[in-house]
Amino acid sequence: MGDTKKITSALISVFHKDGLAPIVKELNKLGVTIYSTGGTQKFINDLGINVIPVEEVTDYPSILGGRVKTLHPKVFGGILNRQDNDSDVAEMEEYNIPQLDLVIVDLYPFEKTVASGASEQDIVEKIDIGGISLIRAAAKNFKDTLCVSSMEDYEEVLQIISENEGSVSLQDRKKFAAKSFNISSHYDSAIFNYFNAETKTPTLKISEAKGKELRYGENPHQKGFFFGDFDAIFDKLHGKELSYNNLLDVDAAVNLMAEFTNEAPAFAVLKHNNACGIAQRDTVKKAYLDALAGDPVSAFGGILISNTEIDEATAEEVHKLFCEVVIAPSFSEKALEILKGKKNRILLVQKETKLPSTQVRTSLNGYLVQDKDNKTDSKEELTYKTNNKPSNSELEDLMFASKICKHTKSNTIVLAKNKQLCASGTGQTSRVDALRQAIEKANNFKFNLDGAVMASDAFFPFPDCVEIADNAGITSVIQPGGSIKDELSIDYCNENEMSMVFTGTRHFKH
């Protein structure tokens, strides 16, 4: 038989009926015999189109509250028969099984039901049995059957059957089979992950229904893709398409700024996933200017983020800088007008959305999965290890620096003063090197480190770091503690009238 097959019969049974009517009308116009069930059958009848109830084919009613409707050999035989197999053709005739060339079926909204906070009983009832079986059967037999498993494909299917008078090529049937298996596998993964939230089987199932090819990956010779629902987190108001590296930086920016939710105006500038400037002030304009002062060189081409609406005055300052992305919970009308002055500048409004609680990355021939570091150091959990205690202003700076440190590549040292990042040492193999890098950078940008504070993502195994910090003018230190040689650092601080607090929590970031 040829690759192109004409549709003569169709089984239609869907939960979502939006956009279905034009296909049904076109099939009717082409003289296609339509079989259906329940609500879909009524929907088609209401269009004034004849439809054969599946019950007339199976001689069996819908039973168990609708749980069993289409699970019958006469239905699945009509889908799975091989039209070029003489034995199949003979059995179809012997058992009076109708041929089904087209199957239009979708699935109960399981994920939406889970997201709604419904009861377990309601969630379980949204685990589709008949639909998923019909989709798998029709997709498996793509050589003879066209499977349409999503209302998002209705428009394309309508175009195909309209332009070709009901005929569909093997290439199209195979394409829709792939789409159908994508839907069925995603559906099963969602169900497994719902149950596994309680059973904790050590198995990883990740399925993202939305995907997009990027211009390239980290470098132009690498392919890149983003899988996820970007629009659930942001409204993109302006600018070019985000790149792979943009998305990495945006992720880092969002996670950093989450530390300052519902706080005084904070503004950060990021480059290569690290903050090169961040400040917290009484106005967003001041916060931006002091964040920029942290490293105006690295800020070129950076990612900017605010925890507060960006107003006209701030936008005027931001507009002077070449930056790739600007993120805020909102923009004033005037600010938006100013910032749109650069056609490629990406402007994102961040929505109030819950971010994933786990992190996944490839490693060797597998994956590493961990809980996200959702621990934010708090004053209440600090232990004061030195004779000198931090002043109130130092304590505020210590907590500010600790938040930044948590979101900076290890090994890292963060220096801050008056809720402004003075400098950080990032991604160093030695903590001493990270500190020296930070001090040198702070000096280069004319920061006075007298009275500044220092944060470290991990403990000090030796007193060298506190000694170097002391010589630079730093007066207070925050670190996790936990080294067998903690006393050496504590003793140095006591001898030199520095204050030091322990958080008890390490914040490595690799």
Coordinates of N, CA and C in Angstrom, one line a residue, residues 99-208:
Q99 N -12.6 -0.3 10.8 CA -11.3 0.3 10.7 C -11.3 1.7 11.3
L100 N -10.3 2.1 12.0 CA -10.2 3.4 12.5 C -8.9 4.0 12.0
D101 N -9.0 5.0 11.1 CA -7.9 5.6 10.4 C -7.3 6.8 11.2
L102 N -8.2 7.4 12.0 CA -7.8 8.6 12.7 C -8.3 8.5 14.1
V103 N -7.4 8.8 15.1 CA -7.8 8.8 16.5 C -7.4 10.2 17.0
I104 N -8.5 10.9 17.5 CA -8.3 12.2 18.2 C -8.6 12.0 19.6
V105 N -7.6 12.0 20.5 CA -7.8 11.7 21.9 C -6.8 12.6 22.7
D106 N -7.3 13.1 23.8 CA -6.4 13.8 24.7 C -6.5 13.2 26.1
L107 N -5.8 13.8 27.1 CA -5.7 13.2 28.4 C -6.3 14.1 29.4
Y108 N -6.8 13.4 30.5 CA -7.3 14.2 31.6 C -6.2 15.1 32.2
P109 N -6.6 16.3 32.6 CA -5.5 17.3 33.1 C -4.9 16.9 34.4
F110 N -4.1 15.9 34.5 CA -3.5 15.4 35.7 C -2.7 16.5 36.4
E111 N -1.7 17.1 35.7 CA -0.8 18.1 36.3 C -1.6 19.3 36.8
K112 N -2.6 19.8 36.1 CA -3.3 20.9 36.5 C -4.1 20.6 37.8
T113 N -4.6 19.4 37.9 CA -5.3 18.9 39.1 C -4.4 18.9 40.3
V114 N -3.2 18.4 40.1 CA -2.2 18.3 41.2 C -1.9 19.8 41.6
A115 N -1.6 20.6 40.6 CA -1.3 22.0 40.9 C -2.4 22.8 41.6
S116 N -3.6 22.4 41.4 CA -4.7 23.1 42.1 C -4.9 22.8 43.6
G117 N -4.1 21.8 44.0 CA -4.2 21.4 45.4 C -5.4 20.5 45.7
A118 N -5.9 19.8 44.7 CA -7.0 18.9 44.9 C -6.7 17.7 45.8
S119 N -7.7 17.1 46.2 CA -7.6 15.9 47.1 C -6.9 14.7 46.3
E120 N -6.4 13.8 47.1 CA -5.8 12.6 46.4 C -6.8 11.9 45.6
Q121 N -8.0 11.8 46.0 CA -9.1 11.1 45.3 C -9.3 11.7 43.9
D122 N -9.4 13.1 43.9 CA -9.6 13.8 42.7 C -8.4 13.6 41.8
I123 N -7.2 13.7 42.3 CA -6.0 13.5 41.5 C -6.0 12.1 40.9
V124 N -6.3 11.1 41.6 CA -6.2 9.8 41.1 C -7.2 9.6 40.0
E125 N -8.4 10.2 40.1 CA -9.4 10.1 39.1 C -9.0 10.8 37.8
K126 N -8.0 11.6 37.9 CA -7.5 12.3 36.7 C -6.3 11.5 36.0
I127 N -6.0 10.3 36.5 CA -5.1 9.4 35.8 C -5.8 8.7 34.7
D128 N -5.5 9.2 33.5 CA -6.2 8.6 32.3 C -5.7 7.2 32.0
I129 N -6.7 6.3 31.7 CA -6.4 5.0 31.4 C -6.7 4.7 29.9
G130 N -8.0 5.0 29.5 CA -8.4 4.7 28.2 C -7.7 5.6 27.2
G131 N -7.6 6.9 27.5 CA -7.0 7.9 26.6 C -5.5 7.5 26.3
I132 N -4.8 7.2 27.4 CA -3.3 6.9 27.2 C -3.2 5.6 26.4
S133 N -4.1 4.7 26.6 CA -4.0 3.4 25.8 C -4.3 3.7 24.3
L134 N -5.3 4.5 24.1 CA -5.7 4.8 22.7 C -4.5 5.5 22.0
I135 N -3.9 6.5 22.7 CA -2.8 7.2 22.1 C -1.6 6.3 21.8
R136 N -1.3 5.5 22.7 CA -0.1 4.5 22.4 C -0.4 3.6 21.3
A137 N -1.7 3.1 21.2 CA -2.0 2.2 20.2 C -2.0 2.8 18.8
A138 N -2.6 4.0 18.7 CA -2.7 4.7 17.4 C -1.3 5.2 17.0
A139 N -0.5 5.6 17.9 CA 0.9 6.1 17.6 C 1.8 4.9 17.2
K140 N 1.6 3.8 17.8 CA 2.4 2.6 17.5 C 2.1 2.2 16.0
N141 N 0.8 2.3 15.6 CA 0.4 1.8 14.3 C 0.3 3.0 13.3
F142 N 1.4 3.9 13.4 CA 1.4 5.1 12.6 C 1.4 4.7 11.1
K143 N 1.8 3.5 10.7 CA 1.8 3.2 9.3 C 0.4 3.2 8.7
D144 N -0.6 3.0 9.5 CA -2.0 3.0 9.1 C -2.9 4.0 9.7
T145 N -2.5 4.5 10.9 CA -3.4 5.4 11.7 C -2.7 6.7 12.0
L146 N -3.5 7.8 11.9 CA -3.1 9.1 12.4 C -3.5 9.3 13.8
C147 N -2.6 9.7 14.7 CA -2.9 9.9 16.1 C -2.8 11.4 16.4
V148 N -3.8 12.0 16.9 CA -3.8 13.4 17.3 C -4.1 13.5 18.8
S149 N -3.1 13.9 19.6 CA -3.2 13.8 21.0 C -3.2 15.1 21.8
S150 N -3.3 16.2 21.1 CA -3.3 17.5 21.7 C -4.1 18.5 20.9
M151 N -4.8 19.4 21.6 CA -5.6 20.4 20.9 C -4.7 21.4 20.3
E152 N -3.4 21.5 20.7 CA -2.4 22.4 20.1 C -2.1 22.0 18.6
D153 N -2.5 20.7 18.3 CA -2.2 20.3 16.9 C -3.4 20.3 16.0
Y154 N -4.6 20.8 16.5 CA -5.8 20.7 15.7 C -5.7 21.6 14.5
E155 N -5.1 22.8 14.6 CA -5.0 23.7 13.4 C -4.1 23.0 12.3
E156 N -3.0 22.4 12.7 CA -2.2 21.8 11.7 C -2.9 20.6 11.0
V157 N -3.6 19.8 11.8 CA -4.3 18.6 11.3 C -5.4 19.1 10.3
L158 N -6.1 20.1 10.7 CA -7.2 20.7 9.9 C -6.6 21.1 8.5
Q159 N -5.5 21.7 8.6 CA -4.8 22.2 7.3 C -4.5 21.0 6.4
I160 N -3.9 19.9 7.0 CA -3.5 18.8 6.3 C -4.7 18.1 5.6
I161 N -5.7 17.8 6.4 CA -6.8 17.1 5.8 C -7.6 18.0 4.8
S162 N -7.6 19.3 5.0 CA -8.4 20.2 4.1 C -7.6 20.3 2.8
E163 N -6.3 20.4 2.8 CA -5.6 20.6 1.6 C -5.4 19.3 0.8
N164 N -5.5 18.2 1.5 CA -5.3 16.9 0.8 C -6.5 16.0 0.7
E165 N -7.7 16.6 0.9 CA -9.0 15.9 0.8 C -9.0 14.7 1.7
G166 N -8.5 14.8 2.9 CA -8.6 13.7 3.9 C -7.4 12.8 3.8
S167 N -6.5 12.9 2.9 CA -5.3 12.0 2.8 C -4.2 12.6 3.7
V168 N -3.4 11.6 4.3 CA -2.3 12.0 5.2 C -1.1 11.2 4.8
S169 N 0.1 11.8 4.7 CA 1.3 11.1 4.3 C 1.9 10.3 5.4
L170 N 2.7 9.3 5.1 CA 3.3 8.5 6.1 C 4.3 9.4 7.0
Q171 N 4.9 10.4 6.4 CA 5.8 11.3 7.1 C 5.0 12.0 8.1
D172 N 3.8 12.5 7.8 CA 3.0 13.3 8.8 C 2.5 12.3 9.9
R173 N 2.1 11.1 9.5 CA 1.6 10.2 10.5 C 2.7 9.8 11.5
K174 N 3.9 9.7 11.0 CA 5.0 9.4 11.9 C 5.4 10.6 12.8
K175 N 5.3 11.8 12.2 CA 5.5 13.0 13.0 C 4.6 13.1 14.2
F176 N 3.3 12.8 13.9 CA 2.3 12.9 14.9 C 2.4 11.8 15.9
A177 N 2.9 10.7 15.5 CA 3.2 9.5 16.4 C 4.3 10.0 17.4
A178 N 5.3 10.6 17.0 CA 6.4 11.1 17.9 C 5.8 12.1 18.9
K179 N 4.9 13.0 18.4 CA 4.3 14.0 19.3 C 3.4 13.3 20.3
S180 N 2.8 12.2 19.9 CA 1.9 11.5 20.8 C 2.7 10.8 21.9
F181 N 3.8 10.1 21.5 CA 4.6 9.5 22.5 C 5.3 10.5 23.5
N182 N 5.6 11.7 23.0 CA 6.1 12.7 23.8 C 5.0 13.1 24.9
I183 N 3.8 13.2 24.5 CA 2.7 13.5 25.4 C 2.5 12.4 26.4
S184 N 2.5 11.1 25.9 CA 2.2 10.0 26.8 C 3.4 9.8 27.8
S185 N 4.6 10.0 27.4 CA 5.8 9.8 28.3 C 5.8 10.9 29.4
H186 N 5.5 12.2 28.9 CA 5.4 13.3 29.9 C 4.3 13.1 30.9
Y187 N 3.2 12.6 30.5 CA 2.1 12.3 31.4 C 2.5 11.2 32.4
D188 N 3.1 10.2 32.0 CA 3.5 9.1 32.9 C 4.5 9.6 33.9
S189 N 5.4 10.5 33.4 CA 6.5 11.0 34.3 C 5.8 11.9 35.4
A190 N 4.8 12.7 35.0 CA 4.1 13.5 36.0 C 3.4 12.7 37.1
I191 N 2.8 11.6 36.6 CA 2.2 10.7 37.6 C 3.2 10.0 38.5
F192 N 4.3 9.5 37.9 CA 5.3 8.9 38.8 C 5.8 9.9 39.8
N193 N 6.1 11.1 39.4 CA 6.7 12.1 40.3 C 5.7 12.5 41.4
Y194 N 4.4 12.5 41.1 CA 3.4 12.7 42.1 C 3.5 11.7 43.2
F195 N 3.5 10.4 42.8 CA 3.5 9.3 43.8 C 4.9 9.3 44.5
N196 N 6.0 9.6 43.7 CA 7.3 9.4 44.3 C 7.7 10.5 45.3
A197 N 6.9 11.6 45.3 CA 7.1 12.6 46.3 C 6.9 12.0 47.7
E198 N 6.2 10.9 47.8 CA 6.0 10.2 49.1 C 6.8 9.0 49.2
T199 N 6.9 8.2 48.1 CA 7.6 6.9 48.2 C 9.1 7.1 48.1
K200 N 9.6 8.1 47.5 CA 11.1 8.4 47.4 C 11.9 7.3 46.7
T201 N 11.4 6.7 45.7 CA 12.2 5.8 44.9 C 13.3 6.5 44.3
P202 N 14.6 6.0 44.4 CA 15.8 6.7 43.9 C 15.8 6.6 42.3
T203 N 14.9 7.2 41.7 CA 14.8 7.2 40.2 C 14.5 8.7 39.8
L204 N 15.2 9.1 38.7 CA 15.0 10.4 38.2 C 14.1 10.4 37.0
K205 N 13.0 11.2 37.0 CA 12.2 11.4 35.8 C 12.0 12.9 35.6
I206 N 12.6 13.4 34.5 CA 12.4 14.8 34.2 C 11.8 14.9 32.9
S207 N 10.7 15.6 32.8 CA 10.0 15.8 31.5 C 9.5 17.3 31.4
E208 N 10.0 18.0 30.4 CA 9.6 19.4 30.2 C 8.9 19.4 28.8

